[in-house]
Structures are given as structure tokens and as C-alpha cells.
Amino acid sequence: MTSLNDLGWNAEFQKDFDKLSPKSCVPARLIRDNKITYGALFVDDEGDVCEREVVMSGKVYHDASSDAELPAVGDWVALELAKDEDGENMIRARLPRQTCFSRKLPGKSTMEQVIAANVSVVVVVTDAGSDFSPRRMERYFMLIRRSGSKAVVLVNKSDLFPFEQNEEAAQMIRDLSEDVDVFVTSAAKNEGLEVLKNYLQPGVSITMVGSSGVGKSTLVNQLLGEDFQWTSDVNELTGKGRHTTTARELILLDDGGILIDNPGMREIQMWTDEQTLRESFSDVEELASQCKFHDCKHGNDKGCAIRDAVESGELDMGRYESYLKLDEEIEKLEKRQKKLRQLSERRAKRDHRVKARNLADRIDLEKEDNPEWR
């Protein structure tokens, strides 16, 4: 018999469900986004896990202030089951997320893209070869920190590289953050996968992310014990593989735990804030606090602790440049968001003025804005 807890349910979700949901609804977790419909899991009265195709109610859609507020894979929802075979299973509410791993949509967009909702652990898969990039890891760690999840890194495909190269890559990642667990694995040889099983406890949700071709799908296959995902070879010249996971999907594992698999991610654009940047680069912040002048520009200023640390080798120049680049990227995102809010406010005021073209309309608008006048 399976309980809701095996799907990731807990007391906090129960409280939110009791507040938001009509009595006719049951808790369900979204496992697949089919663009128009969703796949959802729930537990019936006999304790069996059931899967249904479900749709979103108009209220849920209109209440969302952005696409990121719409239901996503990993979300818990209040589901009203159809009374007959021809009826629709309807999402009546989305429960508040306890964690949310997301990024900014690629390009010049100011919109958030939800990668996985309500996951406890985010596993980043890389290798010690062409995919290895400490700067990309810093981006992942910032997004994971903001999400509220635990960060784990697998330096995979260790069978393709010398022992020293794998260990050096792993140590470089450990040096970036003391909060991250780093392991060297080889999915092809089924080595080190016990590491993942240690995190996949009953009711615990994890998601796996990384570039295409680093072995995520092979890792999923190993965990499931079957060829759940089609895998393809990596081009020996480019070090890149084809996308073998084409859509996000939540998988309930037989041995306990929940896995959300993701397609390969080419861009890791920031969806975070200045506070998370400061926390993620606490070493740089600590050095900055030691500068002689509080408004030090960290260039040719006298008594600059950061410049001294770079020159002495205490602070890696690449890490400091990454800090500056991320700081600039976050600042640009905040400026774009502010400009978008201002534009929306101007449009709302314009629409309000257009609507109030005569005295009768203005009186009606005043009544709408001031209910006590009615």
C-alpha cells in the first residue's frame, strides 16, 4: 500500500490543502506537462497509486500572474476527479511550493522558467572533459541556493578520463562551495550510483540537471533498472551528445524516492537576487569588507584587499570575474523587471482613462474602486 507521503506529501502540504481545497478534491502531484493537459498521480481509497490526465481550471489560469505561477512538474494540486468517464479531471488549485528550482528564460526575456517544483535535492551532472566549467557550476549553485534545495554534483563518465583529471575536477567544484556534495561516478560501468540511492529515500524528491550528453539518461536507466530513456553516443570530436530526454517527467522509483528528469540545459541564466549572490560568493564579500575604503572599486584603489588577493593567488581571477559578471547580469534583470512593471502600470492607467470617457462611466469607475460608495 502506498501513502501520499511516498509521493512527497507532508504536514505543511496538508495544511495548505485544507485551506485552499473544496471537499470534493483530492491531493495529486503533477508528473508530466503535456502542454494542454498534465499527467497527475494520486492515491485512491484502496491505497493504490493512480495516474490520470488532468486539465487546469480557468480560475487557476487567470489567477496566475505569470507562466511561472502556473502548475509545473512536481507541483501538488487540488484535483477534482471526473464523475464519469467522459468528464474532465480538473485542477482547482495549486498548492504553495516548498522549494522551486528555476532559471530565467533564455534570451532577453524577464520571465522565470520553473525547472522542478518541490524537490529536496538538485543533482548536477557533469564530466571532467569538455563539459567541465567551474563558472557554470557557480551559476547552478546560485540557483539551487535560491530554490531552497540541497546541491549535489556528479562528475560522471569517469571511465573516459584519467583518475587524476576526475579528482582534480571534483576538488575544484568542492572549493567553490562547502555546502555542495561532490562525487565521481561512471554510469556506464554502474559505479558510484549508490551515492544517488542514499539521497533517494521514500518521499524525497530530487531532480537531475546538466548539459546534454553527460550521461543523465544513463543514470536514470541505471536507477530504474531498465531502458526508460533512449540514450545516444557522444560525438568524439565535440564531446556533445544528442538530447535523450525531451520533456520533464516525475518518476516514482520502486525502491523509494522520486526523480524529476530534465532535458539537457544549454543556458543557465540567472533568476535570483543580490542577496543570493553575496551568500554564494561569501569569500569575495569577506575580502571586499577588508578593503581600506568602503567605496573601493577594486581596481587601482589604494588598499584594495581583492586586488591583493588576486595578485597573491588567494582569490582565483576567474572566480572574481564570474562574480562581477553575475552581479551585472542580476542588475540588468532587475532593471528589465522594473521597466516591465512601469510599462504595465502605465498601460493600466491608460486603459482606465480610455474607459472613463464620460461622466457616467467615471461614476461607475469610482464605485468599482470604492465599494463603500455602493
Short mmCIF file of C-alpha atoms in Angstrom, two decimals:
data_model
loop_
_atom_site.label_atom_id
_atom_site.label_comp_id
_atom_site.label_asym_id
_atom_site.label_seq_id
_atom_site.Cartn_x
_atom_site.Cartn_y
_atom_site.Cartn_z
CA MET A 1 0.00 0.00 0.00
CA THR A 2 1.32 3.43 -0.98
CA SER A 3 0.63 6.58 1.02
CA LEU A 4 0.67 10.22 -0.05
CA ASN A 5 3.92 10.57 1.91
CA ASP A 6 5.57 8.23 -0.60
CA LEU A 7 4.75 10.82 -3.28
CA GLY A 8 6.36 13.64 -1.26
CA TRP A 9 3.36 14.74 0.82
CA ASN A 10 3.91 16.25 4.28
CA ALA A 11 2.13 18.11 7.07
CA GLU A 12 2.71 21.55 5.52
CA PHE A 13 1.12 20.49 2.25
CA GLN A 14 -1.82 19.13 4.24
CA LYS A 15 -2.33 22.50 5.95
CA ASP A 16 -2.29 24.33 2.63
CA PHE A 17 -4.63 21.78 1.09
CA ASP A 18 -7.14 22.19 3.93
CA LYS A 19 -7.12 25.98 3.41
CA LEU A 20 -7.43 26.03 -0.38
CA SER A 21 -9.37 22.98 -1.41
CA PRO A 22 -13.06 22.19 -1.67
CA LYS A 23 -14.16 18.94 -0.06
CA SER A 24 -14.68 17.34 -3.45
CA CYS A 25 -10.93 17.49 -4.27
CA VAL A 26 -8.06 15.07 -3.61
CA PRO A 27 -4.32 15.86 -3.40
CA ALA A 28 -2.43 14.99 -6.59
CA ARG A 29 1.12 15.54 -7.81
CA LEU A 30 1.89 16.56 -11.38
CA ILE A 31 4.31 14.23 -13.14
CA ARG A 32 4.14 15.46 -16.74
CA ASP A 33 3.29 18.62 -18.66
CA ASN A 34 1.62 17.79 -21.98
CA LYS A 35 1.24 21.49 -22.94
CA ILE A 36 -2.57 21.36 -22.89
CA THR A 37 -3.05 18.68 -20.23
CA TYR A 38 -0.98 17.29 -17.35
CA GLY A 39 -0.26 13.82 -16.01
CA ALA A 40 -1.03 13.52 -12.29
CA LEU A 41 -0.61 10.89 -9.56
CA PHE A 42 -2.91 10.44 -6.56
CA VAL A 43 -3.68 7.69 -4.06
CA ASP A 44 -7.16 6.16 -4.15
CA ASP A 45 -9.18 4.86 -1.19
CA GLU A 46 -7.59 1.40 -1.54
CA GLY A 47 -4.07 2.83 -1.24
CA ASP A 48 -3.22 2.32 -4.90
CA VAL A 49 -1.32 4.97 -6.89
CA CYS A 50 -3.42 6.09 -9.85
CA GLU A 51 -2.44 8.22 -12.83
CA ARG A 52 -4.90 10.48 -14.64
CA GLU A 53 -4.77 13.03 -17.40
CA VAL A 54 -5.92 16.34 -15.94
CA VAL A 55 -6.67 19.88 -17.11
CA MET A 56 -6.29 23.27 -15.47
CA SER A 57 -9.38 25.23 -14.45
CA GLY A 58 -9.90 28.72 -15.81
CA LYS A 59 -9.59 30.19 -12.32
CA VAL A 60 -6.13 28.67 -11.79
CA TYR A 61 -5.03 30.06 -15.15
CA HIS A 62 -6.38 33.58 -14.60
CA ASP A 63 -5.14 33.79 -11.00
CA ALA A 64 -1.54 33.19 -12.15
CA SER A 65 0.39 36.46 -12.51
CA SER A 66 2.96 34.80 -14.83
CA ASP A 67 3.68 31.48 -16.52
CA ALA A 68 5.89 30.54 -13.57
CA GLU A 69 2.80 30.68 -11.33
CA LEU A 70 1.01 28.08 -13.42
CA PRO A 71 1.19 24.40 -12.35
CA ALA A 72 4.50 22.71 -13.20
CA VAL A 73 6.02 19.24 -12.91
CA GLY A 74 6.49 18.45 -9.21
CA ASP A 75 3.65 20.68 -8.03
CA TRP A 76 0.95 19.47 -5.68
CA VAL A 77 -2.56 20.40 -6.74
CA ALA A 78 -6.13 20.07 -5.54
CA LEU A 79 -7.72 17.75 -8.10
CA GLU A 80 -11.43 17.32 -8.69
CA LEU A 81 -11.93 13.89 -10.24
CA ALA A 82 -14.45 13.45 -13.04
CA LYS A 83 -17.70 11.79 -12.04
CA ASP A 84 -17.89 9.79 -15.26
CA GLU A 85 -15.56 8.53 -17.97
CA ASP A 86 -16.38 11.39 -20.34
CA GLY A 87 -15.73 14.11 -17.76
CA GLU A 88 -12.53 16.06 -17.18
CA ASN A 89 -10.30 15.75 -14.12
CA MET A 90 -9.90 19.38 -13.08
CA ILE A 91 -7.09 21.18 -11.22
CA ARG A 92 -8.91 23.54 -8.84
CA ALA A 93 -5.85 24.97 -7.03
CA ARG A 94 -2.05 24.78 -6.99
CA LEU A 95 -0.59 24.39 -3.51
CA PRO A 96 2.25 26.77 -2.48
CA ARG A 97 5.67 25.41 -3.41
CA GLN A 98 8.07 24.49 -0.61
CA THR A 99 11.05 24.73 -2.97
CA CYS A 100 11.28 25.91 -6.57
CA PHE A 101 14.31 25.40 -8.81
CA SER A 102 14.07 27.81 -11.72
CA ARG A 103 16.08 29.92 -14.15
CA LYS A 104 15.46 32.95 -16.32
CA LEU A 105 14.15 32.05 -19.73
CA PRO A 106 16.95 32.15 -22.34
CA GLY A 107 17.34 35.34 -24.36
CA LYS A 108 16.28 38.84 -23.36
CA SER A 109 13.16 37.67 -21.56
CA THR A 110 12.48 38.80 -17.99
CA MET A 111 10.34 35.72 -17.30
CA GLU A 112 11.03 32.85 -14.90
CA GLN A 113 11.07 29.23 -16.07
CA VAL A 114 10.32 26.59 -13.43
CA ILE A 115 12.60 23.56 -13.83
CA ALA A 116 11.29 21.48 -10.91
CA ALA A 117 8.92 22.21 -8.03
CA ASN A 118 9.08 20.77 -4.52
CA VAL A 119 12.42 18.96 -4.79
CA SER A 120 14.75 18.46 -1.83
CA VAL A 121 17.91 17.75 -3.85
CA VAL A 122 19.17 19.10 -7.18
CA VAL A 123 21.78 16.80 -8.76
CA VAL A 124 24.03 18.49 -11.32
CA VAL A 125 25.68 16.02 -13.71
CA THR A 126 28.89 16.98 -15.50
CA ASP A 127 32.16 15.32 -16.51
CA ALA A 128 35.86 16.10 -16.28
CA GLY A 129 36.17 16.66 -20.04
CA SER A 130 34.70 19.21 -22.42
CA ASP A 131 31.62 19.82 -20.28
CA PHE A 132 33.57 20.82 -17.18
CA SER A 133 33.17 24.50 -16.27
CA PRO A 134 33.59 25.96 -12.75
CA ARG A 135 31.82 29.12 -13.95
CA ARG A 136 28.73 27.14 -14.96
CA MET A 137 28.81 25.36 -11.62
CA GLU A 138 28.73 28.72 -9.83
CA ARG A 139 25.58 29.58 -11.74
CA TYR A 140 23.95 26.27 -10.82
CA PHE A 141 24.86 26.72 -7.15
CA MET A 142 23.30 30.18 -7.01
CA LEU A 143 20.03 28.94 -8.50
CA ILE A 144 19.99 25.91 -6.19
CA ARG A 145 20.69 28.06 -3.13
CA ARG A 146 17.81 30.36 -4.01
CA SER A 147 15.48 27.39 -4.58
CA GLY A 148 15.97 26.09 -1.04
CA SER A 149 17.22 22.67 -2.21
CA LYS A 150 20.41 20.73 -1.48
CA ALA A 151 23.11 20.75 -4.19
CA VAL A 152 24.85 17.52 -5.26
CA VAL A 153 27.30 17.20 -8.17
CA LEU A 154 28.22 14.02 -10.03
CA VAL A 155 31.45 14.16 -12.05
CA ASN A 156 30.23 11.42 -14.36
CA LYS A 157 31.85 9.36 -17.14
CA SER A 158 34.95 8.83 -15.01
CA ASP A 159 35.81 5.78 -17.14
CA LEU A 160 36.65 8.12 -20.04
CA PHE A 161 39.24 10.22 -18.20
CA PRO A 162 42.34 9.64 -16.04
CA PHE A 163 41.85 9.30 -12.29
CA GLU A 164 43.82 12.49 -11.62
CA GLN A 165 41.67 14.51 -14.04
CA ASN A 166 38.44 13.32 -12.40
CA GLU A 167 39.71 14.07 -8.89
CA GLU A 168 41.01 17.50 -9.89
CA ALA A 169 37.63 18.44 -11.36
CA ALA A 170 35.83 17.19 -8.25
CA GLN A 171 38.10 19.16 -5.93
CA MET A 172 37.70 22.34 -7.96
CA ILE A 173 33.93 22.04 -7.56
CA ARG A 174 34.24 21.40 -3.81
CA ASP A 175 36.36 24.54 -3.49
CA LEU A 176 33.51 26.61 -4.98
CA SER A 177 31.08 25.84 -2.15
CA GLU A 178 31.40 23.98 1.12
CA ASP A 179 27.65 23.21 1.08
CA VAL A 180 27.83 21.02 -2.04
CA ASP A 181 28.32 17.23 -2.04
CA VAL A 182 30.58 16.14 -4.93
CA PHE A 183 31.10 12.56 -6.18
CA VAL A 184 32.95 10.91 -9.07
CA THR A 185 30.77 8.37 -10.90
CA SER A 186 30.56 6.25 -14.03
CA ALA A 187 27.02 5.40 -15.04
CA ALA A 188 28.28 3.28 -17.95
CA LYS A 189 30.11 0.99 -15.52
CA ASN A 190 27.44 1.23 -12.82
CA GLU A 191 30.00 2.70 -10.44
CA GLY A 192 29.07 5.17 -7.74
CA LEU A 193 25.31 5.02 -8.25
CA GLU A 194 24.83 4.02 -4.63
CA VAL A 195 25.53 7.69 -3.99
CA LEU A 196 22.23 8.66 -5.58
CA LYS A 197 20.34 5.96 -3.75
CA ASN A 198 21.49 7.48 -0.45
CA TYR A 199 19.51 10.62 -1.32
CA LEU A 200 16.52 8.80 -2.80
CA GLN A 201 14.73 8.00 0.44
CA PRO A 202 10.96 7.35 0.46
CA GLY A 203 9.09 10.59 -0.10
CA VAL A 204 12.24 12.56 -1.02
CA SER A 205 12.20 14.27 -4.42
CA ILE A 206 15.33 15.00 -6.43
CA THR A 207 15.88 16.43 -9.89
CA MET A 208 18.78 15.87 -12.27
CA VAL A 209 20.12 18.64 -14.50
CA GLY A 210 23.14 19.18 -16.70
CA SER A 211 24.25 19.56 -20.28
CA SER A 212 23.15 17.17 -22.99
CA GLY A 213 25.46 14.18 -23.34
CA VAL A 214 26.85 13.98 -19.79
CA GLY A 215 25.02 10.74 -19.01
CA LYS A 216 21.83 11.81 -17.20
CA SER A 217 19.64 9.41 -19.13
CA THR A 218 22.06 6.54 -18.50
CA LEU A 219 21.94 7.35 -14.78
CA VAL A 220 18.13 7.26 -14.91
CA ASN A 221 18.25 3.90 -16.68
CA GLN A 222 20.57 2.52 -14.00
CA LEU A 223 18.29 3.71 -11.22
CA LEU A 224 15.22 2.20 -12.87
CA GLY A 225 16.97 -0.98 -13.89
CA GLU A 226 15.57 -0.69 -17.41
CA ASP A 227 15.97 1.41 -20.57
CA PHE A 228 13.48 4.07 -19.55
CA GLN A 229 15.23 6.77 -21.61
CA TRP A 230 16.73 6.23 -25.05
CA THR A 231 20.43 7.10 -24.93
CA SER A 232 22.82 8.06 -27.70
CA ASP A 233 26.56 8.11 -28.11
CA VAL A 234 28.55 11.31 -27.70
CA ASN A 235 30.41 12.78 -30.65
CA GLU A 236 34.10 12.13 -30.02
CA LEU A 237 35.17 15.41 -31.63
CA THR A 238 32.71 17.81 -29.99
CA GLY A 239 32.15 15.92 -26.74
CA LYS A 240 28.42 16.52 -27.16
CA GLY A 241 25.54 14.11 -27.26
CA ARG A 242 22.00 14.35 -28.57
CA HIS A 243 19.12 15.20 -26.28
CA THR A 244 17.83 11.92 -24.94
CA THR A 245 15.30 13.44 -22.55
CA THR A 246 12.83 15.64 -24.41
CA ALA A 247 10.48 16.66 -21.59
CA ARG A 248 10.45 16.97 -17.82
CA GLU A 249 8.94 13.98 -16.08
CA LEU A 250 8.47 12.89 -12.49
CA ILE A 251 9.27 9.23 -11.88
CA LEU A 252 8.26 7.30 -8.76
CA LEU A 253 11.05 4.80 -8.07
CA ASP A 254 10.33 1.26 -6.89
CA ASP A 255 12.96 1.38 -4.12
CA GLY A 256 11.67 4.69 -2.77
CA GLY A 257 12.23 8.30 -3.72
CA ILE A 258 11.02 10.50 -6.54
CA LEU A 259 13.08 11.61 -9.53
CA ILE A 260 12.37 14.51 -11.90
CA ASP A 261 14.37 14.10 -15.10
CA ASN A 262 15.08 17.11 -17.31
CA PRO A 263 16.26 17.74 -20.88
CA GLY A 264 19.82 18.99 -21.30
CA MET A 265 20.23 22.67 -20.41
CA ARG A 266 22.38 24.81 -22.73
CA GLU A 267 21.94 28.09 -20.85
CA ILE A 268 21.93 28.72 -17.11
CA GLN A 269 20.64 32.26 -16.92
CA MET A 270 20.20 33.88 -13.54
CA TRP A 271 16.85 34.05 -11.79
CA THR A 272 18.00 35.19 -8.39
CA ASP A 273 18.74 38.27 -6.31
CA GLU A 274 21.69 40.23 -4.96
CA GLN A 275 21.43 38.59 -1.53
CA THR A 276 21.90 35.11 -3.00
CA LEU A 277 24.92 36.37 -4.96
CA ARG A 278 26.50 37.71 -1.77
CA GLU A 279 25.88 34.43 0.06
CA SER A 280 27.21 32.32 -2.82
CA PHE A 281 30.39 34.42 -3.08
CA SER A 282 30.94 34.94 0.65
CA ASP A 283 34.71 34.66 0.14
CA VAL A 284 34.69 37.63 -2.24
CA GLU A 285 32.38 39.57 0.08
CA GLU A 286 34.70 38.92 3.04
CA LEU A 287 37.69 40.23 1.10
CA ALA A 288 35.73 43.30 -0.01
CA SER A 289 34.98 44.10 3.64
CA GLN A 290 38.74 44.26 4.26
CA CYS A 291 39.37 46.99 1.66
CA LYS A 292 40.77 50.22 3.09
CA PHE A 293 37.90 52.30 1.70
CA HIS A 294 34.26 51.25 1.94
CA ASP A 295 33.56 52.54 -1.60
CA CYS A 296 36.55 50.73 -3.12
CA LYS A 297 36.08 49.97 -6.83
CA HIS A 298 38.53 47.02 -6.63
CA GLY A 299 40.65 48.45 -9.43
CA ASN A 300 43.62 50.71 -8.74
CA ASP A 301 42.29 51.94 -5.39
CA LYS A 302 44.84 52.02 -2.60
CA GLY A 303 44.45 49.25 -0.03
CA CYS A 304 42.19 47.03 -2.18
CA ALA A 305 42.03 43.62 -0.47
CA ILE A 306 40.51 41.93 -3.51
CA ARG A 307 43.29 43.08 -5.86
CA ASP A 308 45.89 41.94 -3.33
CA ALA A 309 44.16 38.54 -3.00
CA VAL A 310 44.12 38.05 -6.79
CA GLU A 311 47.80 39.01 -7.10
CA SER A 312 48.82 36.66 -4.28
CA GLY A 313 46.76 33.77 -5.66
CA GLU A 314 44.42 33.67 -2.66
CA LEU A 315 41.47 34.53 -4.92
CA ASP A 316 41.16 32.98 -8.38
CA MET A 317 40.84 35.68 -11.03
CA GLY A 318 38.28 33.62 -12.92
CA ARG A 319 36.06 33.39 -9.85
CA TYR A 320 36.25 37.13 -9.25
CA GLU A 321 35.41 37.88 -12.90
CA SER A 322 32.49 35.45 -12.62
CA TYR A 323 31.28 37.36 -9.55
CA LEU A 324 31.38 40.65 -11.45
CA LYS A 325 29.62 39.16 -14.48
CA LEU A 326 26.84 37.62 -12.37
CA ASP A 327 26.42 40.85 -10.43
CA GLU A 328 25.99 42.74 -13.71
CA GLU A 329 23.58 40.11 -15.05
CA ILE A 330 21.38 40.29 -11.94
CA GLU A 331 21.39 44.10 -12.06
CA LYS A 332 20.27 44.06 -15.71
CA LEU A 333 17.49 41.57 -14.90
CA GLU A 334 16.24 43.77 -12.05
CA LYS A 335 16.27 46.84 -14.33
CA ARG A 336 14.30 45.00 -17.03
CA GLN A 337 11.77 43.79 -14.45
CA LYS A 338 11.37 47.32 -13.09
CA LYS A 339 10.85 48.70 -16.60
CA LEU A 340 8.28 45.98 -17.31
CA ARG A 341 6.37 46.83 -14.11
CA GLN A 342 6.36 50.52 -15.01
CA LEU A 343 5.09 49.72 -18.51
CA SER A 344 2.30 47.56 -17.09
CA GLU A 345 1.29 50.32 -14.68
CA ARG A 346 1.19 52.91 -17.49
CA ARG A 347 -0.96 50.59 -19.63
CA ALA A 348 -3.35 50.03 -16.73
CA LYS A 349 -3.71 53.79 -16.17
CA ARG A 350 -4.19 54.37 -19.91
CA ASP A 351 -6.90 51.70 -20.11
CA HIS A 352 -8.55 53.25 -17.06
CA ARG A 353 -8.62 56.69 -18.71
CA VAL A 354 -9.92 55.32 -22.00
CA LYS A 355 -12.73 53.57 -20.20
CA ALA A 356 -13.79 56.75 -18.36
CA ARG A 357 -14.76 58.82 -21.41
CA ASN A 358 -17.88 60.37 -19.95
CA LEU A 359 -19.34 61.34 -16.61
CA ALA A 360 -21.49 58.22 -16.24
CA ASP A 361 -18.51 55.93 -16.89
CA ARG A 362 -16.37 57.87 -14.40
CA ILE A 363 -19.04 57.50 -11.74
CA ASP A 364 -19.20 53.76 -12.38
CA LEU A 365 -15.42 53.51 -12.11
CA GLU A 366 -15.40 55.38 -8.83
CA LYS A 367 -17.94 52.91 -7.47
CA GLU A 368 -15.81 49.99 -8.64
CA ASP A 369 -12.72 51.43 -6.95
CA ASN A 370 -14.59 52.36 -3.75
CA PRO A 371 -17.06 49.60 -2.79
CA GLU A 372 -18.26 51.57 0.26
CA TRP A 373 -19.84 54.09 -2.11
CA ARG A 374 -22.26 51.49 -3.42
#
